[in-house]
Amino acid sequence: MIMKKVALTGIKPTGILHIGNYFGAIKPALELAKEYDARYFIADYHALNTMKDPKELSATIRQVAAGWLSSGLDPEKVIFYRQSSIPETFELTTILMAFTAKGLMNRAHAYKAAVQENTEKGDDPDGGINMGLFTYPVLMAADILLFDSDVVPVGKDQVQHVEMAQDIAQSLNYNYQGEREFSERQFSRELLRLPRAAVQENVAVVPGLDGRKMSKSYGNVIPLFAPEKELRKLIMRIVTNSQGVDEPKDPDTSQIYLLYKLFATGEEQASLAKRYRQGGMGWGEAKEALFAAANRTLAPIREKFDALMADPKKLDAILEEGAEKARPIAAATVARVRKAAGIDFS
Ligand code: ADP
Ligand code: TRP
């Protein structure tokens, strides 16, 4: 039997999903799942670093899980689980800590940015920084290394973390298997498989309502599950220039058109582009075309999402079934590492 390579990614449940997440992360990851053994999980312990309201955290976990399922994740094909359902994650995290240089954590972008922000404000450099943020890359390395991941689909901002997971895995492999033997491949397998980040280079940045990158932090998002009326209202709010109806317009610099491209067929795109260039079409009409195309794609996703959110028991059961498939894989890795480390007396 030819073993498929493993793709794994974690999704931090820190807010409502928007169409930037859908086109930039969810769709490409679901494409990848066709070729790989995919293991996708909700990184709820990572979210805990910033989300301290229990009601909000559990609601967001369910929303994000339902979001992936309604976008087409098939839990029969992808192992889909919550990070917090895999206790082995924390056992491996502790072991990895012993191999992680503090200096490596000092260099992590997220931590450095937080320190810099404090310093610029004249505050204590470590103000408001918890150990969860400082050791974030170690927990993420455990998530990745537990499941023999080959590729980790992530956004550019997470590449450094995947490289750190690789560094940490190499330290363990080197310590327990030795450089010479390891390089000569005398072992049937590495202790920990080395992962690499897969950044989707050809995925366009989805623009937000104000023309900047669509992002929760800019408050310019179109939520993936916006009810029809809200979707329409948000699209009508997209900022445009003052060109009049008769003037010819350039589709390639119009965010309405850029968004339209995400939802429309090639033919539809060509036809709207032509109307832009001809003149005689106002922004209102272009927005109506965008709304119709967006709603056509989003309506069935929204329906599935609403059904899942109305039945949290079913949703939780899907995540639990995923965890049951994931745990034996994680347990095998931890057993291997404990044995290598000399702390397994069984
Ligand atoms: P946000 O910027 O709203 O906080 P996240 O940082 O949580 O979004 O992003 C989660 C995933 O969605 C990442 O893989 C990121 O690359 C992708 N993503 C977010 N916004 C966009 C966007 N506007 N265009 C394309 N991809 C995006
Ligand atoms: N840190 C990632 C983010 O902020 C989420 C994450 C946690 C993750 N564990 C992971 C991503 C493991 C890939 C692999 O988006």
mmCIF file of C-alpha atoms and ligand atoms in Angstrom:
data_model
loop_
_atom_site.group_PDB
_atom_site.id
_atom_site.type_symbol
_atom_site.label_atom_id
_atom_site.label_comp_id
_atom_site.label_asym_id
_atom_site.label_seq_id
_atom_site.Cartn_x
_atom_site.Cartn_y
_atom_site.Cartn_z
ATOM 1 C CA MET A 1 0.000 0.000 0.000
ATOM 2 C CA ILE A 2 1.358 3.402 -0.918
ATOM 3 C CA MET A 3 1.142 5.701 2.073
ATOM 4 C CA LYS A 4 -0.172 9.139 1.313
ATOM 5 C CA LYS A 5 1.726 12.082 2.708
ATOM 6 C CA VAL A 6 0.214 13.846 5.694
ATOM 7 C CA ALA A 7 -1.097 17.415 5.589
ATOM 8 C CA LEU A 8 -1.950 18.996 8.928
ATOM 9 C CA THR A 9 -3.116 22.405 9.942
ATOM 10 C CA GLY A 10 -4.539 24.102 13.002
ATOM 11 C CA ILE A 11 -7.283 26.678 12.914
ATOM 12 C CA LYS A 12 -7.277 29.168 15.752
ATOM 13 C CA PRO A 13 -10.864 29.830 16.830
ATOM 14 C CA THR A 14 -10.562 33.520 17.583
ATOM 15 C CA GLY A 15 -13.459 35.010 15.655
ATOM 16 C CA ILE A 16 -16.118 34.760 13.058
ATOM 17 C CA LEU A 17 -14.982 33.342 9.702
ATOM 18 C CA HIS A 18 -15.011 35.707 6.744
ATOM 19 C CA ILE A 19 -14.704 35.229 3.006
ATOM 20 C CA GLY A 20 -10.980 36.073 3.191
ATOM 21 C CA ASN A 21 -10.543 33.002 5.413
ATOM 22 C CA TYR A 22 -12.712 30.955 3.053
ATOM 23 C CA PHE A 23 -10.785 31.726 -0.139
ATOM 24 C CA GLY A 24 -7.376 32.154 1.525
ATOM 25 C CA ALA A 25 -7.349 29.184 3.885
ATOM 26 C CA ILE A 26 -10.405 26.914 3.900
ATOM 27 C CA LYS A 27 -10.744 26.243 0.159
ATOM 28 C CA PRO A 28 -7.022 25.643 -0.465
ATOM 29 C CA ALA A 29 -6.832 23.305 2.552
ATOM 30 C CA LEU A 30 -9.846 21.342 1.299
ATOM 31 C CA GLU A 31 -8.188 21.072 -2.128
ATOM 32 C CA LEU A 32 -5.044 19.733 -0.468
ATOM 33 C CA ALA A 33 -7.106 17.150 1.415
ATOM 34 C CA LYS A 34 -7.858 15.464 -1.905
ATOM 35 C CA GLU A 35 -4.203 14.470 -2.304
ATOM 36 C CA TYR A 36 -3.037 14.066 1.275
ATOM 37 C CA ASP A 37 -4.040 12.299 4.455
ATOM 38 C CA ALA A 38 -5.431 15.404 6.038
ATOM 39 C CA ARG A 39 -5.572 16.151 9.752
ATOM 40 C CA TYR A 40 -7.206 19.476 10.471
ATOM 41 C CA PHE A 41 -7.952 20.657 13.983
ATOM 42 C CA ILE A 42 -9.354 23.518 16.000
ATOM 43 C CA ALA A 43 -6.456 25.011 17.990
ATOM 44 C CA ASP A 44 -8.510 25.898 21.054
ATOM 45 C CA TYR A 45 -5.595 25.966 23.503
ATOM 46 C CA HIS A 46 -3.846 28.455 21.246
ATOM 47 C CA ALA A 47 -6.934 30.671 21.360
ATOM 48 C CA LEU A 48 -6.952 30.568 25.167
ATOM 49 C CA ASN A 49 -3.914 32.882 25.209
ATOM 50 C CA THR A 50 -6.127 35.758 24.111
ATOM 51 C CA MET A 51 -9.696 34.609 24.747
ATOM 52 C CA LYS A 52 -10.585 34.554 28.420
ATOM 53 C CA ASP A 53 -14.392 34.646 28.191
ATOM 54 C CA PRO A 54 -15.540 31.005 28.424
ATOM 55 C CA LYS A 55 -18.895 31.539 26.705
ATOM 56 C CA GLU A 56 -17.302 33.375 23.827
ATOM 57 C CA LEU A 57 -14.557 30.763 23.453
ATOM 58 C CA SER A 58 -16.923 27.789 23.322
ATOM 59 C CA ALA A 59 -19.228 29.603 20.896
ATOM 60 C CA THR A 60 -16.310 30.481 18.621
ATOM 61 C CA ILE A 61 -14.948 26.922 18.685
ATOM 62 C CA ARG A 62 -18.323 25.602 17.516
ATOM 63 C CA GLN A 63 -18.747 28.340 14.899
ATOM 64 C CA VAL A 64 -15.356 27.713 13.383
ATOM 65 C CA ALA A 65 -15.861 23.926 13.393
ATOM 66 C CA ALA A 66 -19.299 24.310 11.780
ATOM 67 C CA GLY A 67 -17.723 26.744 9.307
ATOM 68 C CA TRP A 68 -15.235 24.190 8.034
ATOM 69 C CA LEU A 69 -17.818 21.423 7.876
ATOM 70 C CA SER A 70 -20.333 23.547 5.993
ATOM 71 C CA SER A 71 -17.595 24.686 3.599
ATOM 72 C CA GLY A 72 -17.152 21.075 2.527
ATOM 73 C CA LEU A 73 -14.794 19.374 4.986
ATOM 74 C CA ASP A 74 -15.811 15.704 4.989
ATOM 75 C CA PRO A 75 -15.092 14.223 8.441
ATOM 76 C CA GLU A 76 -15.040 10.736 6.901
ATOM 77 C CA LYS A 77 -12.037 11.762 4.817
ATOM 78 C CA VAL A 78 -10.287 14.350 6.987
ATOM 79 C CA ILE A 79 -9.479 13.660 10.640
ATOM 80 C CA PHE A 80 -11.116 16.726 12.201
ATOM 81 C CA TYR A 81 -10.777 17.323 15.954
ATOM 82 C CA ARG A 82 -10.201 19.761 18.750
ATOM 83 C CA GLN A 83 -6.625 20.194 19.960
ATOM 84 C CA SER A 84 -7.799 20.028 23.582
ATOM 85 C CA SER A 85 -9.181 16.502 23.010
ATOM 86 C CA ILE A 86 -5.661 15.151 22.473
ATOM 87 C CA PRO A 87 -3.896 14.975 25.875
ATOM 88 C CA GLU A 88 -0.750 13.657 24.173
ATOM 89 C CA THR A 89 -0.269 17.168 22.781
ATOM 90 C CA PHE A 90 0.627 18.404 26.244
ATOM 91 C CA GLU A 91 2.864 15.453 27.044
ATOM 92 C CA LEU A 92 4.848 16.039 23.872
ATOM 93 C CA THR A 93 4.919 19.803 24.532
ATOM 94 C CA THR A 94 6.694 19.159 27.849
ATOM 95 C CA ILE A 95 9.246 16.899 26.209
ATOM 96 C CA LEU A 96 9.851 19.401 23.398
ATOM 97 C CA MET A 97 10.375 22.196 25.955
ATOM 98 C CA ALA A 98 13.538 20.416 27.084
ATOM 99 C CA PHE A 99 14.890 20.752 23.556
ATOM 100 C CA THR A 100 13.782 24.297 22.822
ATOM 101 C CA ALA A 101 16.305 27.081 23.330
ATOM 102 C CA LYS A 102 14.824 30.075 25.103
ATOM 103 C CA GLY A 103 16.655 32.207 22.542
ATOM 104 C CA LEU A 104 14.608 30.575 19.784
ATOM 105 C CA MET A 105 11.402 31.712 21.495
ATOM 106 C CA ASN A 106 12.832 35.224 21.925
ATOM 107 C CA ARG A 107 13.058 35.402 18.141
ATOM 108 C CA ALA A 108 9.426 34.422 17.449
ATOM 109 C CA HIS A 109 7.703 37.226 15.493
ATOM 110 C CA ALA A 110 4.509 37.330 17.582
ATOM 111 C CA TYR A 111 6.424 37.610 20.860
ATOM 112 C CA LYS A 112 8.888 40.138 19.433
ATOM 113 C CA ALA A 113 6.043 42.274 18.097
ATOM 114 C CA ALA A 114 4.339 42.297 21.502
ATOM 115 C CA VAL A 115 7.584 43.323 23.232
ATOM 116 C CA GLN A 116 8.197 46.041 20.662
ATOM 117 C CA GLU A 117 4.707 47.431 21.077
ATOM 118 C CA ASN A 118 5.202 47.625 24.862
ATOM 119 C CA THR A 119 8.615 49.253 24.474
ATOM 120 C CA GLU A 120 7.292 51.867 22.059
ATOM 121 C CA LYS A 121 4.594 52.778 24.565
ATOM 122 C CA GLY A 122 7.222 53.032 27.296
ATOM 123 C CA ASP A 123 5.642 50.095 29.184
ATOM 124 C CA ASP A 124 7.311 47.111 30.817
ATOM 125 C CA PRO A 125 8.578 45.061 27.809
ATOM 126 C CA ASP A 126 6.815 41.925 29.093
ATOM 127 C CA GLY A 127 3.590 43.698 30.089
ATOM 128 C CA GLY A 128 0.481 41.673 29.228
ATOM 129 C CA ILE A 129 2.541 38.831 27.725
ATOM 130 C CA ASN A 130 1.633 35.422 29.128
ATOM 131 C CA MET A 131 3.740 32.259 28.972
ATOM 132 C CA GLY A 132 1.219 30.837 26.503
ATOM 133 C CA LEU A 133 2.225 33.501 24.001
ATOM 134 C CA PHE A 134 5.926 33.068 24.760
ATOM 135 C CA THR A 135 5.871 29.278 24.349
ATOM 136 C CA TYR A 136 3.268 29.318 21.550
ATOM 137 C CA PRO A 137 5.669 27.835 18.963
ATOM 138 C CA VAL A 138 6.387 24.801 21.193
ATOM 139 C CA LEU A 139 2.704 23.908 21.515
ATOM 140 C CA MET A 140 2.352 24.356 17.777
ATOM 141 C CA ALA A 141 5.401 22.121 17.202
ATOM 142 C CA ALA A 142 3.742 19.419 19.320
ATOM 143 C CA ASP A 143 0.534 19.706 17.257
ATOM 144 C CA ILE A 144 2.545 19.185 14.103
ATOM 145 C CA LEU A 145 5.087 16.570 15.195
ATOM 146 C CA LEU A 146 2.549 14.318 16.932
ATOM 147 C CA PHE A 147 0.897 13.461 13.636
ATOM 148 C CA ASP A 148 3.909 12.738 11.376
ATOM 149 C CA SER A 149 3.044 15.782 9.293
ATOM 150 C CA ASP A 150 4.785 16.237 5.963
ATOM 151 C CA VAL A 151 3.197 19.507 4.906
ATOM 152 C CA VAL A 152 1.590 22.222 6.959
ATOM 153 C CA PRO A 153 -0.618 24.569 4.931
ATOM 154 C CA VAL A 154 -0.433 27.997 6.582
ATOM 155 C CA GLY A 155 -0.483 31.704 5.874
ATOM 156 C CA LYS A 156 2.885 33.495 5.531
ATOM 157 C CA ASP A 157 2.802 34.703 9.145
ATOM 158 C CA GLN A 158 2.979 31.099 10.399
ATOM 159 C CA VAL A 159 5.950 29.926 8.352
ATOM 160 C CA GLN A 160 8.429 30.834 11.092
ATOM 161 C CA HIS A 161 6.514 28.635 13.544
ATOM 162 C CA VAL A 162 6.673 25.648 11.201
ATOM 163 C CA GLU A 163 10.417 26.202 10.774
ATOM 164 C CA MET A 164 10.767 26.227 14.543
ATOM 165 C CA ALA A 165 8.905 22.901 14.715
ATOM 166 C CA GLN A 166 11.434 21.578 12.227
ATOM 167 C CA ASP A 167 14.371 22.869 14.330
ATOM 168 C CA ILE A 168 12.988 21.348 17.498
ATOM 169 C CA ALA A 169 12.335 17.985 15.797
ATOM 170 C CA GLN A 170 15.882 18.003 14.473
ATOM 171 C CA SER A 171 17.288 18.516 17.974
ATOM 172 C CA LEU A 172 15.437 15.456 19.252
ATOM 173 C CA ASN A 173 16.336 13.357 16.233
ATOM 174 C CA TYR A 174 19.972 14.368 16.577
ATOM 175 C CA ASN A 175 20.097 13.738 20.307
ATOM 176 C CA TYR A 176 18.426 10.342 20.245
ATOM 177 C CA GLN A 177 19.428 9.002 16.856
ATOM 178 C CA GLY A 178 22.764 10.699 16.211
ATOM 179 C CA GLU A 179 23.872 12.676 13.219
ATOM 180 C CA ARG A 180 25.885 9.987 11.443
ATOM 181 C CA GLU A 181 23.313 7.245 11.716
ATOM 182 C CA PHE A 182 20.558 9.664 10.924
ATOM 183 C CA SER A 183 22.164 10.974 7.784
ATOM 184 C CA GLU A 184 22.959 7.462 6.620
ATOM 185 C CA ARG A 185 19.319 6.547 7.126
ATOM 186 C CA GLN A 186 20.195 3.487 9.173
ATOM 187 C CA PHE A 187 16.991 3.958 11.068
ATOM 188 C CA SER A 188 13.825 2.770 9.442
ATOM 189 C CA ARG A 189 12.245 6.085 10.332
ATOM 190 C CA GLU A 190 13.165 9.350 11.971
ATOM 191 C CA LEU A 191 12.026 9.700 15.549
ATOM 192 C CA LEU A 192 10.061 12.785 14.514
ATOM 193 C CA ARG A 193 9.166 13.472 10.917
ATOM 194 C CA LEU A 194 10.369 16.861 9.667
ATOM 195 C CA PRO A 195 7.491 19.048 8.480
ATOM 196 C CA ARG A 196 7.575 21.817 5.910
ATOM 197 C CA ALA A 197 5.269 24.788 5.531
ATOM 198 C CA ALA A 198 3.121 24.962 2.395
ATOM 199 C CA VAL A 199 2.194 28.553 1.621
ATOM 200 C CA GLN A 200 -0.366 28.919 -1.121
ATOM 201 C CA GLU A 201 1.452 31.440 -3.267
ATOM 202 C CA ASN A 202 -1.249 31.713 -5.910
ATOM 203 C CA VAL A 203 -4.041 32.554 -3.478
ATOM 204 C CA ALA A 204 -4.969 36.194 -3.905
ATOM 205 C CA VAL A 205 -5.415 38.465 -0.921
ATOM 206 C CA VAL A 206 -9.145 39.058 -0.584
ATOM 207 C CA PRO A 207 -9.878 42.783 -0.275
ATOM 208 C CA GLY A 208 -12.180 44.049 2.469
ATOM 209 C CA LEU A 209 -15.025 46.560 2.318
ATOM 210 C CA ASP A 210 -12.573 49.469 2.570
ATOM 211 C CA GLY A 211 -10.063 48.145 0.018
ATOM 212 C CA ARG A 212 -7.475 47.035 2.584
ATOM 213 C CA LYS A 213 -6.858 43.281 3.116
ATOM 214 C CA MET A 214 -10.008 41.744 4.566
ATOM 215 C CA SER A 215 -9.229 41.080 8.240
ATOM 216 C CA LYS A 216 -11.064 40.842 11.554
ATOM 217 C CA SER A 217 -8.595 43.331 12.956
ATOM 218 C CA TYR A 218 -9.631 45.974 10.399
ATOM 219 C CA GLY A 219 -13.383 45.473 10.896
ATOM 220 C CA ASN A 220 -13.851 45.363 7.113
ATOM 221 C CA VAL A 221 -15.042 41.789 6.675
ATOM 222 C CA ILE A 222 -17.880 40.049 4.892
ATOM 223 C CA PRO A 223 -18.720 37.185 7.283
ATOM 224 C CA LEU A 224 -18.976 33.828 5.539
ATOM 225 C CA PHE A 225 -22.393 33.216 7.110
ATOM 226 C CA ALA A 226 -23.915 36.672 6.853
ATOM 227 C CA PRO A 227 -27.681 36.336 6.358
ATOM 228 C CA GLU A 228 -28.782 37.359 2.877
ATOM 229 C CA LYS A 229 -29.971 40.809 3.910
ATOM 230 C CA GLU A 230 -26.760 41.593 5.768
ATOM 231 C CA LEU A 231 -24.668 40.297 2.873
ATOM 232 C CA ARG A 232 -26.446 42.695 0.545
ATOM 233 C CA LYS A 233 -26.057 45.595 2.954
ATOM 234 C CA LEU A 234 -22.331 44.959 3.391
ATOM 235 C CA ILE A 235 -21.747 44.742 -0.357
ATOM 236 C CA MET A 236 -23.606 48.030 -0.871
ATOM 237 C CA ARG A 237 -21.189 49.563 1.677
ATOM 238 C CA ILE A 238 -18.065 48.793 -0.376
ATOM 239 C CA VAL A 239 -16.134 52.011 -0.858
ATOM 240 C CA THR A 240 -15.961 53.188 -4.506
ATOM 241 C CA ASN A 241 -14.566 56.240 -6.302
ATOM 242 C CA SER A 242 -16.688 59.076 -7.690
ATOM 243 C CA GLN A 243 -16.756 57.939 -11.339
ATOM 244 C CA GLY A 244 -20.208 58.516 -12.851
ATOM 245 C CA VAL A 245 -22.443 55.951 -14.550
ATOM 246 C CA ASP A 246 -21.365 56.783 -18.106
ATOM 247 C CA GLU A 247 -17.635 56.693 -17.511
ATOM 248 C CA PRO A 248 -15.686 53.601 -18.593
ATOM 249 C CA LYS A 249 -14.180 51.851 -15.567
ATOM 250 C CA ASP A 250 -11.138 49.679 -14.975
ATOM 251 C CA PRO A 251 -12.212 46.280 -13.585
ATOM 252 C CA ASP A 252 -8.710 45.354 -12.393
ATOM 253 C CA THR A 253 -8.493 48.182 -9.878
ATOM 254 C CA SER A 254 -12.062 47.756 -8.615
ATOM 255 C CA GLN A 255 -12.476 45.734 -5.437
ATOM 256 C CA ILE A 256 -16.063 44.960 -6.449
ATOM 257 C CA TYR A 257 -14.686 43.233 -9.515
ATOM 258 C CA LEU A 258 -11.879 41.512 -7.565
ATOM 259 C CA LEU A 259 -14.481 40.091 -5.188
ATOM 260 C CA TYR A 260 -16.788 39.192 -8.090
ATOM 261 C CA LYS A 261 -13.984 37.118 -9.646
ATOM 262 C CA LEU A 262 -13.947 34.873 -6.579
ATOM 263 C CA PHE A 263 -17.568 33.877 -7.105
ATOM 264 C CA ALA A 264 -18.179 34.073 -10.853
ATOM 265 C CA THR A 265 -17.430 31.724 -13.767
ATOM 266 C CA GLY A 266 -14.831 32.746 -16.361
ATOM 267 C CA GLU A 267 -17.553 33.745 -18.774
ATOM 268 C CA GLU A 268 -19.348 35.866 -16.208
ATOM 269 C CA GLN A 269 -16.070 37.576 -15.326
ATOM 270 C CA ALA A 270 -15.344 38.415 -18.963
ATOM 271 C CA SER A 271 -18.824 39.766 -19.475
ATOM 272 C CA LEU A 272 -18.752 42.037 -16.403
ATOM 273 C CA ALA A 273 -15.235 43.248 -17.313
ATOM 274 C CA LYS A 274 -16.566 44.232 -20.722
ATOM 275 C CA ARG A 275 -19.406 46.197 -19.147
ATOM 276 C CA TYR A 276 -16.906 48.007 -16.914
ATOM 277 C CA ARG A 277 -14.821 49.055 -19.911
ATOM 278 C CA GLN A 278 -17.775 50.087 -22.064
ATOM 279 C CA GLY A 279 -19.128 52.629 -19.603
ATOM 280 C CA GLY A 280 -22.832 53.002 -18.899
ATOM 281 C CA MET A 281 -22.723 50.880 -15.746
ATOM 282 C CA GLY A 282 -22.793 52.520 -12.331
ATOM 283 C CA TRP A 283 -21.250 51.152 -9.135
ATOM 284 C CA GLY A 284 -24.696 50.224 -7.816
ATOM 285 C CA GLU A 285 -25.235 47.835 -10.683
ATOM 286 C CA ALA A 286 -21.785 46.264 -10.278
ATOM 287 C CA LYS A 287 -22.579 45.716 -6.596
ATOM 288 C CA GLU A 288 -25.860 43.997 -7.482
ATOM 289 C CA ALA A 289 -23.946 41.632 -9.787
ATOM 290 C CA LEU A 290 -21.487 40.885 -6.982
ATOM 291 C CA PHE A 291 -24.291 40.278 -4.498
ATOM 292 C CA ALA A 292 -26.061 37.827 -6.822
ATOM 293 C CA ALA A 293 -22.878 35.831 -7.489
ATOM 294 C CA ALA A 294 -21.782 35.838 -3.838
ATOM 295 C CA ASN A 295 -25.179 34.796 -2.589
ATOM 296 C CA ARG A 296 -25.336 31.935 -5.086
ATOM 297 C CA THR A 297 -22.110 30.478 -3.613
ATOM 298 C CA LEU A 298 -22.740 31.356 0.015
ATOM 299 C CA ALA A 299 -26.429 30.425 0.401
ATOM 300 C CA PRO A 300 -25.892 26.633 0.532
ATOM 301 C CA ILE A 301 -22.903 27.032 2.886
ATOM 302 C CA ARG A 302 -24.962 29.299 5.137
ATOM 303 C CA GLU A 303 -27.801 26.775 5.209
ATOM 304 C CA LYS A 304 -25.526 23.921 6.277
ATOM 305 C CA PHE A 305 -23.902 26.179 8.861
ATOM 306 C CA ASP A 306 -27.243 27.154 10.394
ATOM 307 C CA ALA A 307 -28.295 23.497 10.584
ATOM 308 C CA LEU A 308 -25.060 22.486 12.345
ATOM 309 C CA MET A 309 -25.232 25.393 14.782
ATOM 310 C CA ALA A 310 -28.811 24.408 15.636
ATOM 311 C CA ASP A 311 -27.604 20.925 16.639
ATOM 312 C CA PRO A 312 -24.508 21.384 18.827
ATOM 313 C CA LYS A 313 -24.701 17.768 20.084
ATOM 314 C CA LYS A 314 -24.214 16.491 16.561
ATOM 315 C CA LEU A 315 -21.385 18.944 15.980
ATOM 316 C CA ASP A 316 -19.637 17.919 19.206
ATOM 317 C CA ALA A 317 -20.066 14.246 18.269
ATOM 318 C CA ILE A 318 -18.371 14.822 14.901
ATOM 319 C CA LEU A 319 -15.407 16.458 16.665
ATOM 320 C CA GLU A 320 -15.259 13.653 19.223
ATOM 321 C CA GLU A 321 -15.230 11.000 16.509
ATOM 322 C CA GLY A 322 -12.336 12.839 14.908
ATOM 323 C CA ALA A 323 -10.490 12.921 18.230
ATOM 324 C CA GLU A 324 -10.951 9.155 18.569
ATOM 325 C CA LYS A 325 -9.234 8.647 15.234
ATOM 326 C CA ALA A 326 -6.471 11.103 16.081
ATOM 327 C CA ARG A 327 -5.569 9.858 19.553
ATOM 328 C CA PRO A 328 -3.968 6.504 18.612
ATOM 329 C CA ILE A 329 -1.669 8.279 16.141
ATOM 330 C CA ALA A 330 -0.661 10.789 18.811
ATOM 331 C CA ALA A 331 -0.208 8.060 21.443
ATOM 332 C CA ALA A 332 2.139 6.126 19.141
ATOM 333 C CA THR A 333 4.352 9.188 18.667
ATOM 334 C CA VAL A 334 4.518 9.941 22.372
ATOM 335 C CA ALA A 335 5.323 6.287 23.169
ATOM 336 C CA ARG A 336 8.166 6.365 20.616
ATOM 337 C CA VAL A 337 9.602 9.573 22.033
ATOM 338 C CA ARG A 338 9.311 8.470 25.670
ATOM 339 C CA LYS A 339 11.102 5.256 24.814
ATOM 340 C CA ALA A 340 13.854 7.124 23.011
ATOM 341 C CA ALA A 341 14.196 9.485 25.973
ATOM 342 C CA GLY A 342 14.571 6.676 28.533
ATOM 343 C CA ILE A 343 11.448 7.517 30.489
ATOM 344 C CA ASP A 344 9.356 4.556 29.411
ATOM 345 C CA PHE A 345 9.707 1.539 31.716
ATOM 346 C CA SER A 346 6.968 -0.574 30.208
HETATM 347 P P1 ADP B 1 -7.735 37.723 10.244
HETATM 348 O O1 ADP B 1 -6.748 38.575 9.455
HETATM 349 O O2 ADP B 1 -9.142 38.069 9.901
HETATM 350 O O3 ADP B 1 -7.460 37.751 11.727
HETATM 351 P P2 ADP B 1 -6.534 35.149 10.369
HETATM 352 O O4 ADP B 1 -5.211 35.762 10.619
HETATM 353 O O5 ADP B 1 -7.220 34.444 11.507
HETATM 354 O O6 ADP B 1 -7.517 36.242 9.751
HETATM 355 O O7 ADP B 1 -6.379 34.170 9.131
HETATM 356 C C1 ADP B 1 -6.714 32.810 9.101
HETATM 357 C C2 ADP B 1 -6.354 32.283 7.726
HETATM 358 O O8 ADP B 1 -7.088 32.965 6.691
HETATM 359 C C3 ADP B 1 -4.879 32.464 7.358
HETATM 360 O O9 ADP B 1 -4.445 31.304 6.667
HETATM 361 C C4 ADP B 1 -4.857 33.662 6.425
HETATM 362 O O10 ADP B 1 -3.789 33.593 5.511
HETATM 363 C C5 ADP B 1 -6.218 33.565 5.727
HETATM 364 N N1 ADP B 1 -6.715 34.915 5.403
HETATM 365 C C6 ADP B 1 -7.157 35.833 6.289
HETATM 366 N N2 ADP B 1 -7.544 36.980 5.660
HETATM 367 C C7 ADP B 1 -7.335 36.779 4.343
HETATM 368 C C8 ADP B 1 -7.533 37.590 3.160
HETATM 369 N N3 ADP B 1 -8.042 38.807 3.234
HETATM 370 N N4 ADP B 1 -7.198 37.057 1.964
HETATM 371 C C9 ADP B 1 -6.699 35.799 1.876
HETATM 372 N N5 ADP B 1 -6.491 35.000 2.934
HETATM 373 C C10 ADP B 1 -6.795 35.467 4.163
HETATM 374 N N1 TRP B 2 -0.744 29.232 14.989
HETATM 375 C C1 TRP B 2 -1.715 28.985 13.949
HETATM 376 C C2 TRP B 2 -2.442 30.321 13.623
HETATM 377 O O1 TRP B 2 -2.380 31.237 14.394
HETATM 378 C C3 TRP B 2 -2.705 27.939 14.377
HETATM 379 C C4 TRP B 2 -2.050 26.627 14.666
HETATM 380 C C5 TRP B 2 -1.913 26.023 15.875
HETATM 381 C C6 TRP B 2 -1.438 25.767 13.712
HETATM 382 N N2 TRP B 2 -1.279 24.833 15.755
HETATM 383 C C7 TRP B 2 -0.962 24.632 14.441
HETATM 384 C C8 TRP B 2 -1.268 25.856 12.327
HETATM 385 C C9 TRP B 2 -0.306 23.595 13.783
HETATM 386 C C10 TRP B 2 -0.602 24.802 11.685
HETATM 387 C C11 TRP B 2 -0.129 23.684 12.415
HETATM 388 O O2 TRP B 2 -3.078 30.410 12.592
#
